Amino acid sequence: MMRHDFRHRVAVIAALAASVVGSSAHASGRGGHAQQIAQLSPQQQVSQQQVSQRQVSQQKVSQQRESQQSPETRVSDGALAAVISASNQLEITLAMIGRRQARSREVKDFAREMLESHSQSERRLGSLLVRLRIKMEPTRVSTMLVGHSSLVAAYLRRRPAREFDQAFIATQVMTHRYALRMLDERLIPAVKDQALKQEFQRIRGEVVTHLERALVIQASLAKQETSFQRGR
C-alpha cells in the first residue's frame, strides 16, 4: 500500500519530465503501434493508415512552422535556467525534510549532502546569470516543478518513521533520474550561451554522482529490510 501511494504521489514528476522532453515517448512506442496495426482487418488497416498519414502531414507542418520561427520565439536561456533553479529548490526542500526525519546515519548524511550541494548549485547559477545578464524566466515547467514539490514534501512528512528512509531515498532516485533526463534531452541541447552550457554540464555531473550514491543507499536499505524480515 505504501509503495503504491508513493508512486502515485511522485508520478507528477514523471509527467513533468515527459512534458519537458516532448516527443521521446512517442518515438519509443512505434514498435507496439506497428504490432497493433498488423492485427487489424484490411479495411481497418486502410483506415488506420489514412489516420497515420494525416498525423504525419500535420507533424511535418508543425516542424516546418517551428523551423521558421525566429530565435527570439524559441525557449530562452533564462527559461532553461529557471527549470534548473526549480529543480534545485525541489531538492533543497526534500533534503531539509530528510535531514530532520531520517533514522539511519547514512540517509541523514546523504540528505545533508544534497542540501549543501543543491544550495551551492543554486548560488552558483544565480551568480552566473547575473554575470551573463540573463534573467530567469519562469515557465509552465518550472512553475509545475515548484508546485508539485509541495506534494512530494507532504507525502514524505507523513511517512511513519519505520518507512521514511526508504521513501526518501526512493524519491531521491526518481527526482535525480528525471533531472538527468531533462538535462540530456532538453536543457543542455537547447542552451545557447556557452558559459551557461558548461554550467549545465557541470550540474549534470553532480546529478549523476547524486543518483549513483542514492542507488547504493537504496540497495543497502533493501538488504537491511530483507534481513529484518527474515529475522522476524
PDB file of C-alpha atoms in Angstrom:
ATOM      1  CA  MET A   1       0.000   0.000   0.000  1.00  0.00           C
ATOM      2  CA  MET A   2       2.818   2.395   0.933  1.00  0.00           C
ATOM      3  CA  ARG A   3       4.662   1.714  -2.323  1.00  0.00           C
ATOM      4  CA  HIS A   4       1.538   2.326  -4.403  1.00  0.00           C
ATOM      5  CA  ASP A   5       0.814   5.580  -2.578  1.00  0.00           C
ATOM      6  CA  PHE A   6       4.382   6.741  -3.085  1.00  0.00           C
ATOM      7  CA  ARG A   7       4.316   6.045  -6.809  1.00  0.00           C
ATOM      8  CA  HIS A   8       1.068   7.959  -7.105  1.00  0.00           C
ATOM      9  CA  ARG A   9       2.456  10.969  -5.298  1.00  0.00           C
ATOM     10  CA  VAL A  10       5.700  11.249  -7.274  1.00  0.00           C
ATOM     11  CA  ALA A  11       4.077  10.461 -10.624  1.00  0.00           C
ATOM     12  CA  VAL A  12       3.710  14.216 -11.076  1.00  0.00           C
ATOM     13  CA  ILE A  13       7.473  14.406 -11.514  1.00  0.00           C
ATOM     14  CA  ALA A  14       7.308  11.783 -14.248  1.00  0.00           C
ATOM     15  CA  ALA A  15       4.563  13.696 -16.027  1.00  0.00           C
ATOM     16  CA  LEU A  16       6.586  16.859 -15.728  1.00  0.00           C
ATOM     17  CA  ALA A  17       9.660  15.276 -17.252  1.00  0.00           C
ATOM     18  CA  ALA A  18       7.577  13.940 -20.118  1.00  0.00           C
ATOM     19  CA  SER A  19       6.234  17.432 -20.811  1.00  0.00           C
ATOM     20  CA  VAL A  20       9.792  18.766 -20.978  1.00  0.00           C
ATOM     21  CA  VAL A  21      11.380  16.170 -23.239  1.00  0.00           C
ATOM     22  CA  GLY A  22       8.487  16.252 -25.714  1.00  0.00           C
ATOM     23  CA  SER A  23       8.194  13.526 -28.285  1.00  0.00           C
ATOM     24  CA  SER A  24      10.628  10.932 -26.908  1.00  0.00           C
ATOM     25  CA  ALA A  25       7.801   8.790 -25.537  1.00  0.00           C
ATOM     26  CA  HIS A  26       6.068   8.889 -28.924  1.00  0.00           C
ATOM     27  CA  ALA A  27       9.184   7.573 -30.633  1.00  0.00           C
ATOM     28  CA  SER A  28       9.604   4.711 -28.168  1.00  0.00           C
ATOM     29  CA  GLY A  29       6.045   3.497 -28.797  1.00  0.00           C
ATOM     30  CA  ARG A  30       6.286   2.958 -32.535  1.00  0.00           C
ATOM     31  CA  GLY A  31       7.090  -0.756 -32.301  1.00  0.00           C
ATOM     32  CA  GLY A  32       3.959  -1.608 -30.314  1.00  0.00           C
ATOM     33  CA  HIS A  33       1.866   0.549 -32.636  1.00  0.00           C
ATOM     34  CA  ALA A  34       3.052  -1.445 -35.647  1.00  0.00           C
ATOM     35  CA  GLN A  35       2.082  -4.712 -33.966  1.00  0.00           C
ATOM     36  CA  GLN A  36      -1.405  -3.400 -33.266  1.00  0.00           C
ATOM     37  CA  ILE A  37      -1.885  -2.424 -36.924  1.00  0.00           C
ATOM     38  CA  ALA A  38      -0.802  -5.882 -38.084  1.00  0.00           C
ATOM     39  CA  GLN A  39      -3.663  -7.397 -36.088  1.00  0.00           C
ATOM     40  CA  LEU A  40      -6.340  -5.262 -37.774  1.00  0.00           C
ATOM     41  CA  SER A  41      -8.527  -6.304 -40.699  1.00  0.00           C
ATOM     42  CA  PRO A  42      -7.596  -4.959 -44.196  1.00  0.00           C
ATOM     43  CA  GLN A  43     -10.347  -2.342 -44.022  1.00  0.00           C
ATOM     44  CA  GLN A  44      -9.221  -1.239 -40.570  1.00  0.00           C
ATOM     45  CA  GLN A  45      -5.624  -1.116 -41.734  1.00  0.00           C
ATOM     46  CA  VAL A  46      -6.544   1.210 -44.599  1.00  0.00           C
ATOM     47  CA  SER A  47      -8.439   3.468 -42.205  1.00  0.00           C
ATOM     48  CA  GLN A  48      -5.575   3.414 -39.724  1.00  0.00           C
ATOM     49  CA  GLN A  49      -3.065   4.207 -42.469  1.00  0.00           C
ATOM     50  CA  GLN A  50      -5.148   7.190 -43.548  1.00  0.00           C
ATOM     51  CA  VAL A  51      -5.189   8.482 -39.992  1.00  0.00           C
ATOM     52  CA  SER A  52      -1.434   7.937 -39.722  1.00  0.00           C
ATOM     53  CA  GLN A  53      -0.827   9.790 -42.978  1.00  0.00           C
ATOM     54  CA  ARG A  54      -2.828  12.761 -41.715  1.00  0.00           C
ATOM     55  CA  GLN A  55      -0.853  12.736 -38.479  1.00  0.00           C
ATOM     56  CA  VAL A  56       2.450  12.646 -40.383  1.00  0.00           C
ATOM     57  CA  SER A  57       1.319  15.557 -42.559  1.00  0.00           C
ATOM     58  CA  GLN A  58       0.290  17.546 -39.504  1.00  0.00           C
ATOM     59  CA  GLN A  59       3.609  16.783 -37.835  1.00  0.00           C
ATOM     60  CA  LYS A  60       5.539  17.970 -40.902  1.00  0.00           C
ATOM     61  CA  VAL A  61       3.588  21.215 -40.953  1.00  0.00           C
ATOM     62  CA  SER A  62       4.293  21.714 -37.254  1.00  0.00           C
ATOM     63  CA  GLN A  63       8.003  21.057 -37.776  1.00  0.00           C
ATOM     64  CA  GLN A  64       8.130  23.491 -40.699  1.00  0.00           C
ATOM     65  CA  ARG A  65       6.487  26.188 -38.609  1.00  0.00           C
ATOM     66  CA  GLU A  66       8.942  25.570 -35.773  1.00  0.00           C
ATOM     67  CA  SER A  67      11.927  25.763 -38.128  1.00  0.00           C
ATOM     68  CA  GLN A  68      10.647  29.084 -39.453  1.00  0.00           C
ATOM     69  CA  GLN A  69      10.435  30.618 -36.002  1.00  0.00           C
ATOM     70  CA  SER A  70      12.964  33.292 -35.193  1.00  0.00           C
ATOM     71  CA  PRO A  71      15.456  32.648 -32.346  1.00  0.00           C
ATOM     72  CA  GLU A  72      13.570  35.149 -30.207  1.00  0.00           C
ATOM     73  CA  THR A  73      10.450  32.945 -30.176  1.00  0.00           C
ATOM     74  CA  ARG A  74      12.281  29.816 -29.046  1.00  0.00           C
ATOM     75  CA  VAL A  75      12.976  28.800 -25.462  1.00  0.00           C
ATOM     76  CA  SER A  76      15.365  31.311 -23.904  1.00  0.00           C
ATOM     77  CA  ASP A  77      18.379  30.549 -21.757  1.00  0.00           C
ATOM     78  CA  GLY A  78      16.600  32.319 -18.905  1.00  0.00           C
ATOM     79  CA  ALA A  79      13.668  29.900 -19.173  1.00  0.00           C
ATOM     80  CA  LEU A  80      16.015  26.899 -19.207  1.00  0.00           C
ATOM     81  CA  ALA A  81      17.866  28.232 -16.170  1.00  0.00           C
ATOM     82  CA  ALA A  82      14.534  28.592 -14.355  1.00  0.00           C
ATOM     83  CA  VAL A  83      13.973  24.834 -14.728  1.00  0.00           C
ATOM     84  CA  ILE A  84      17.387  24.132 -13.164  1.00  0.00           C
ATOM     85  CA  SER A  85      16.603  26.538 -10.340  1.00  0.00           C
ATOM     86  CA  ALA A  86      13.217  24.907  -9.717  1.00  0.00           C
ATOM     87  CA  SER A  87      14.900  21.503  -9.612  1.00  0.00           C
ATOM     88  CA  ASN A  88      17.394  22.820  -7.069  1.00  0.00           C
ATOM     89  CA  GLN A  89      14.578  24.221  -4.943  1.00  0.00           C
ATOM     90  CA  LEU A  90      12.799  20.871  -5.041  1.00  0.00           C
ATOM     91  CA  GLU A  91      15.907  19.011  -3.876  1.00  0.00           C
ATOM     92  CA  ILE A  92      16.615  21.576  -1.153  1.00  0.00           C
ATOM     93  CA  THR A  93      13.079  21.215   0.203  1.00  0.00           C
ATOM     94  CA  LEU A  94      13.241  17.423   0.253  1.00  0.00           C
ATOM     95  CA  ALA A  95      16.760  17.382   1.713  1.00  0.00           C
ATOM     96  CA  MET A  96      15.670  19.530   4.646  1.00  0.00           C
ATOM     97  CA  ILE A  97      12.917  17.035   5.401  1.00  0.00           C
ATOM     98  CA  GLY A  98      15.325  14.121   5.060  1.00  0.00           C
ATOM     99  CA  ARG A  99      17.849  15.693   7.385  1.00  0.00           C
ATOM    100  CA  ARG A 100      15.194  16.081  10.096  1.00  0.00           C
ATOM    101  CA  GLN A 101      13.289  12.799   9.778  1.00  0.00           C
ATOM    102  CA  ALA A 102      15.782  10.186   8.586  1.00  0.00           C
ATOM    103  CA  ARG A 103      16.662   7.495  11.093  1.00  0.00           C
ATOM    104  CA  SER A 104      19.856   5.997   9.678  1.00  0.00           C
ATOM    105  CA  ARG A 105      23.130   7.927   9.707  1.00  0.00           C
ATOM    106  CA  GLU A 106      23.689   7.053   6.055  1.00  0.00           C
ATOM    107  CA  VAL A 107      20.429   8.650   4.931  1.00  0.00           C
ATOM    108  CA  LYS A 108      20.895  11.670   7.209  1.00  0.00           C
ATOM    109  CA  ASP A 109      24.362  12.267   5.756  1.00  0.00           C
ATOM    110  CA  PHE A 110      23.030  11.946   2.221  1.00  0.00           C
ATOM    111  CA  ALA A 111      20.258  14.446   2.935  1.00  0.00           C
ATOM    112  CA  ARG A 112      22.801  16.877   4.360  1.00  0.00           C
ATOM    113  CA  GLU A 113      24.990  16.447   1.282  1.00  0.00           C
ATOM    114  CA  MET A 114      22.017  17.108  -1.003  1.00  0.00           C
ATOM    115  CA  LEU A 115      21.129  20.247   0.934  1.00  0.00           C
ATOM    116  CA  GLU A 116      24.675  21.603   0.685  1.00  0.00           C
ATOM    117  CA  SER A 117      25.216  20.583  -2.939  1.00  0.00           C
ATOM    118  CA  HIS A 118      21.957  21.947  -4.350  1.00  0.00           C
ATOM    119  CA  SER A 119      22.213  25.122  -2.275  1.00  0.00           C
ATOM    120  CA  GLN A 120      25.683  25.744  -3.678  1.00  0.00           C
ATOM    121  CA  SER A 121      24.445  24.929  -7.178  1.00  0.00           C
ATOM    122  CA  GLU A 122      21.627  27.453  -6.820  1.00  0.00           C
ATOM    123  CA  ARG A 123      24.011  30.165  -5.622  1.00  0.00           C
ATOM    124  CA  ARG A 124      26.474  29.413  -8.418  1.00  0.00           C
ATOM    125  CA  LEU A 125      23.747  29.512 -11.039  1.00  0.00           C
ATOM    126  CA  GLY A 126      22.413  32.799  -9.702  1.00  0.00           C
ATOM    127  CA  SER A 127      25.854  34.410  -9.762  1.00  0.00           C
ATOM    128  CA  LEU A 128      26.489  33.201 -13.297  1.00  0.00           C
ATOM    129  CA  LEU A 129      23.197  34.564 -14.548  1.00  0.00           C
ATOM    130  CA  VAL A 130      23.985  37.957 -13.033  1.00  0.00           C
ATOM    131  CA  ARG A 131      27.385  37.988 -14.729  1.00  0.00           C
ATOM    132  CA  LEU A 132      25.873  36.956 -18.051  1.00  0.00           C
ATOM    133  CA  ARG A 133      22.988  39.417 -17.629  1.00  0.00           C
ATOM    134  CA  ILE A 134      20.466  36.633 -18.154  1.00  0.00           C
ATOM    135  CA  LYS A 135      17.196  36.931 -16.293  1.00  0.00           C
ATOM    136  CA  MET A 136      15.398  33.790 -15.229  1.00  0.00           C
ATOM    137  CA  GLU A 137      12.002  33.446 -16.892  1.00  0.00           C
ATOM    138  CA  PRO A 138       9.511  31.212 -15.072  1.00  0.00           C
ATOM    139  CA  THR A 139       7.741  28.816 -17.408  1.00  0.00           C
ATOM    140  CA  ARG A 140       4.943  26.290 -17.089  1.00  0.00           C
ATOM    141  CA  VAL A 141       7.543  23.589 -16.459  1.00  0.00           C
ATOM    142  CA  SER A 142       9.461  25.404 -13.728  1.00  0.00           C
ATOM    143  CA  THR A 143       6.225  26.542 -12.076  1.00  0.00           C
ATOM    144  CA  MET A 144       4.891  22.973 -12.083  1.00  0.00           C
ATOM    145  CA  LEU A 145       8.130  21.719 -10.533  1.00  0.00           C
ATOM    146  CA  VAL A 146       7.884  24.190  -7.683  1.00  0.00           C
ATOM    147  CA  GLY A 147       4.188  23.492  -7.180  1.00  0.00           C
ATOM    148  CA  HIS A 148       4.461  19.712  -7.282  1.00  0.00           C
ATOM    149  CA  SER A 149       7.381  19.707  -4.857  1.00  0.00           C
ATOM    150  CA  SER A 150       4.888  20.530  -2.100  1.00  0.00           C
ATOM    151  CA  LEU A 151       3.000  17.305  -2.867  1.00  0.00           C
ATOM    152  CA  VAL A 152       6.109  15.145  -2.564  1.00  0.00           C
ATOM    153  CA  ALA A 153       7.201  17.037   0.544  1.00  0.00           C
ATOM    154  CA  ALA A 154       3.801  16.495   2.173  1.00  0.00           C
ATOM    155  CA  TYR A 155       3.986  12.809   1.362  1.00  0.00           C
ATOM    156  CA  LEU A 156       7.410  12.452   2.991  1.00  0.00           C
ATOM    157  CA  ARG A 157       6.415  14.392   6.097  1.00  0.00           C
ATOM    158  CA  ARG A 158       3.544  11.954   6.680  1.00  0.00           C
ATOM    159  CA  ARG A 159       5.671   8.812   6.405  1.00  0.00           C
ATOM    160  CA  PRO A 160       5.897   6.720   9.565  1.00  0.00           C
ATOM    161  CA  ALA A 161       9.412   6.640  10.974  1.00  0.00           C
ATOM    162  CA  ARG A 162       9.784   2.976  10.003  1.00  0.00           C
ATOM    163  CA  GLU A 163       9.111   3.776   6.333  1.00  0.00           C
ATOM    164  CA  PHE A 164      10.741   7.160   5.963  1.00  0.00           C
ATOM    165  CA  ASP A 165      14.306   6.298   4.955  1.00  0.00           C
ATOM    166  CA  GLN A 166      13.235   4.039   2.100  1.00  0.00           C
ATOM    167  CA  ALA A 167      10.621   6.537   0.896  1.00  0.00           C
ATOM    168  CA  PHE A 168      13.096   9.416   0.981  1.00  0.00           C
ATOM    169  CA  ILE A 169      15.792   7.563  -0.956  1.00  0.00           C
ATOM    170  CA  ALA A 170      13.262   6.289  -3.486  1.00  0.00           C
ATOM    171  CA  THR A 171      12.206   9.899  -4.037  1.00  0.00           C
ATOM    172  CA  GLN A 172      15.836  10.935  -4.493  1.00  0.00           C
ATOM    173  CA  VAL A 173      16.426   8.226  -7.072  1.00  0.00           C
ATOM    174  CA  MET A 174      13.357   9.285  -9.018  1.00  0.00           C
ATOM    175  CA  THR A 175      13.929  13.053  -8.962  1.00  0.00           C
ATOM    176  CA  HIS A 176      17.592  12.753  -9.936  1.00  0.00           C
ATOM    177  CA  ARG A 177      16.745  10.370 -12.773  1.00  0.00           C
ATOM    178  CA  TYR A 178      14.277  12.872 -14.184  1.00  0.00           C
ATOM    179  CA  ALA A 179      16.706  15.753 -13.688  1.00  0.00           C
ATOM    180  CA  LEU A 180      19.293  13.808 -15.672  1.00  0.00           C
ATOM    181  CA  ARG A 181      16.769  13.114 -18.391  1.00  0.00           C
ATOM    182  CA  MET A 182      15.762  16.765 -18.625  1.00  0.00           C
ATOM    183  CA  LEU A 183      19.385  17.869 -18.840  1.00  0.00           C
ATOM    184  CA  ASP A 184      20.277  15.344 -21.537  1.00  0.00           C
ATOM    185  CA  GLU A 185      17.195  15.602 -23.713  1.00  0.00           C
ATOM    186  CA  ARG A 186      16.086  19.203 -23.351  1.00  0.00           C
ATOM    187  CA  LEU A 187      18.195  21.623 -21.353  1.00  0.00           C
ATOM    188  CA  ILE A 188      21.794  21.058 -22.478  1.00  0.00           C
ATOM    189  CA  PRO A 189      20.932  20.705 -26.197  1.00  0.00           C
ATOM    190  CA  ALA A 190      18.815  23.885 -26.126  1.00  0.00           C
ATOM    191  CA  VAL A 191      21.019  26.286 -24.154  1.00  0.00           C
ATOM    192  CA  LYS A 192      22.765  28.863 -26.341  1.00  0.00           C
ATOM    193  CA  ASP A 193      25.256  30.660 -24.085  1.00  0.00           C
ATOM    194  CA  GLN A 194      28.448  28.595 -23.847  1.00  0.00           C
ATOM    195  CA  ALA A 195      29.213  29.555 -20.253  1.00  0.00           C
ATOM    196  CA  LEU A 196      25.723  28.524 -19.209  1.00  0.00           C
ATOM    197  CA  LYS A 197      26.039  25.298 -21.200  1.00  0.00           C
ATOM    198  CA  GLN A 198      29.232  24.472 -19.312  1.00  0.00           C
ATOM    199  CA  GLU A 199      27.398  25.102 -16.031  1.00  0.00           C
ATOM    200  CA  PHE A 200      24.575  22.785 -17.114  1.00  0.00           C
ATOM    201  CA  GLN A 201      27.148  20.117 -17.954  1.00  0.00           C
ATOM    202  CA  ARG A 202      28.790  20.572 -14.557  1.00  0.00           C
ATOM    203  CA  ILE A 203      25.382  20.216 -12.911  1.00  0.00           C
ATOM    204  CA  ARG A 204      24.811  17.064 -14.951  1.00  0.00           C
ATOM    205  CA  GLY A 205      27.966  15.552 -13.471  1.00  0.00           C
ATOM    206  CA  GLU A 206      26.724  16.286  -9.959  1.00  0.00           C
ATOM    207  CA  VAL A 207      23.316  14.789 -10.731  1.00  0.00           C
ATOM    208  CA  VAL A 208      24.976  11.580 -11.936  1.00  0.00           C
ATOM    209  CA  THR A 209      27.051  11.403  -8.748  1.00  0.00           C
ATOM    210  CA  HIS A 210      23.972  12.009  -6.581  1.00  0.00           C
ATOM    211  CA  LEU A 211      21.988   9.369  -8.433  1.00  0.00           C
ATOM    212  CA  GLU A 212      24.724   6.763  -8.130  1.00  0.00           C
ATOM    213  CA  ARG A 213      25.034   7.459  -4.405  1.00  0.00           C
ATOM    214  CA  ALA A 214      21.259   7.244  -3.916  1.00  0.00           C
ATOM    215  CA  LEU A 215      21.119   3.906  -5.726  1.00  0.00           C
ATOM    216  CA  VAL A 216      23.835   2.490  -3.475  1.00  0.00           C
ATOM    217  CA  ILE A 217      21.950   3.591  -0.363  1.00  0.00           C
ATOM    218  CA  GLN A 218      18.691   2.244  -1.757  1.00  0.00           C
ATOM    219  CA  ALA A 219      20.282  -1.171  -2.293  1.00  0.00           C
ATOM    220  CA  SER A 220      21.700  -1.088   1.231  1.00  0.00           C
ATOM    221  CA  LEU A 221      18.308  -0.262   2.740  1.00  0.00           C
ATOM    222  CA  ALA A 222      16.657  -3.036   0.749  1.00  0.00           C
ATOM    223  CA  LYS A 223      19.233  -5.503   2.041  1.00  0.00           C
ATOM    224  CA  GLN A 224      18.650  -4.358   5.603  1.00  0.00           C
ATOM    225  CA  GLU A 225      14.888  -4.721   5.150  1.00  0.00           C
ATOM    226  CA  THR A 226      15.302  -8.243   3.805  1.00  0.00           C
ATOM    227  CA  SER A 227      17.463  -9.202   6.801  1.00  0.00           C
ATOM    228  CA  PHE A 228      14.891  -7.690   9.150  1.00  0.00           C
ATOM    229  CA  GLN A 229      12.043  -9.627   7.550  1.00  0.00           C
ATOM    230  CA  ARG A 230      13.966 -12.893   7.767  1.00  0.00           C
ATOM    231  CA  GLY A 231      14.786 -12.294  11.416  1.00  0.00           C
ATOM    232  CA  ARG A 232      11.157 -11.802  12.413  1.00  0.00           C
TER     233      ARG A 232
END
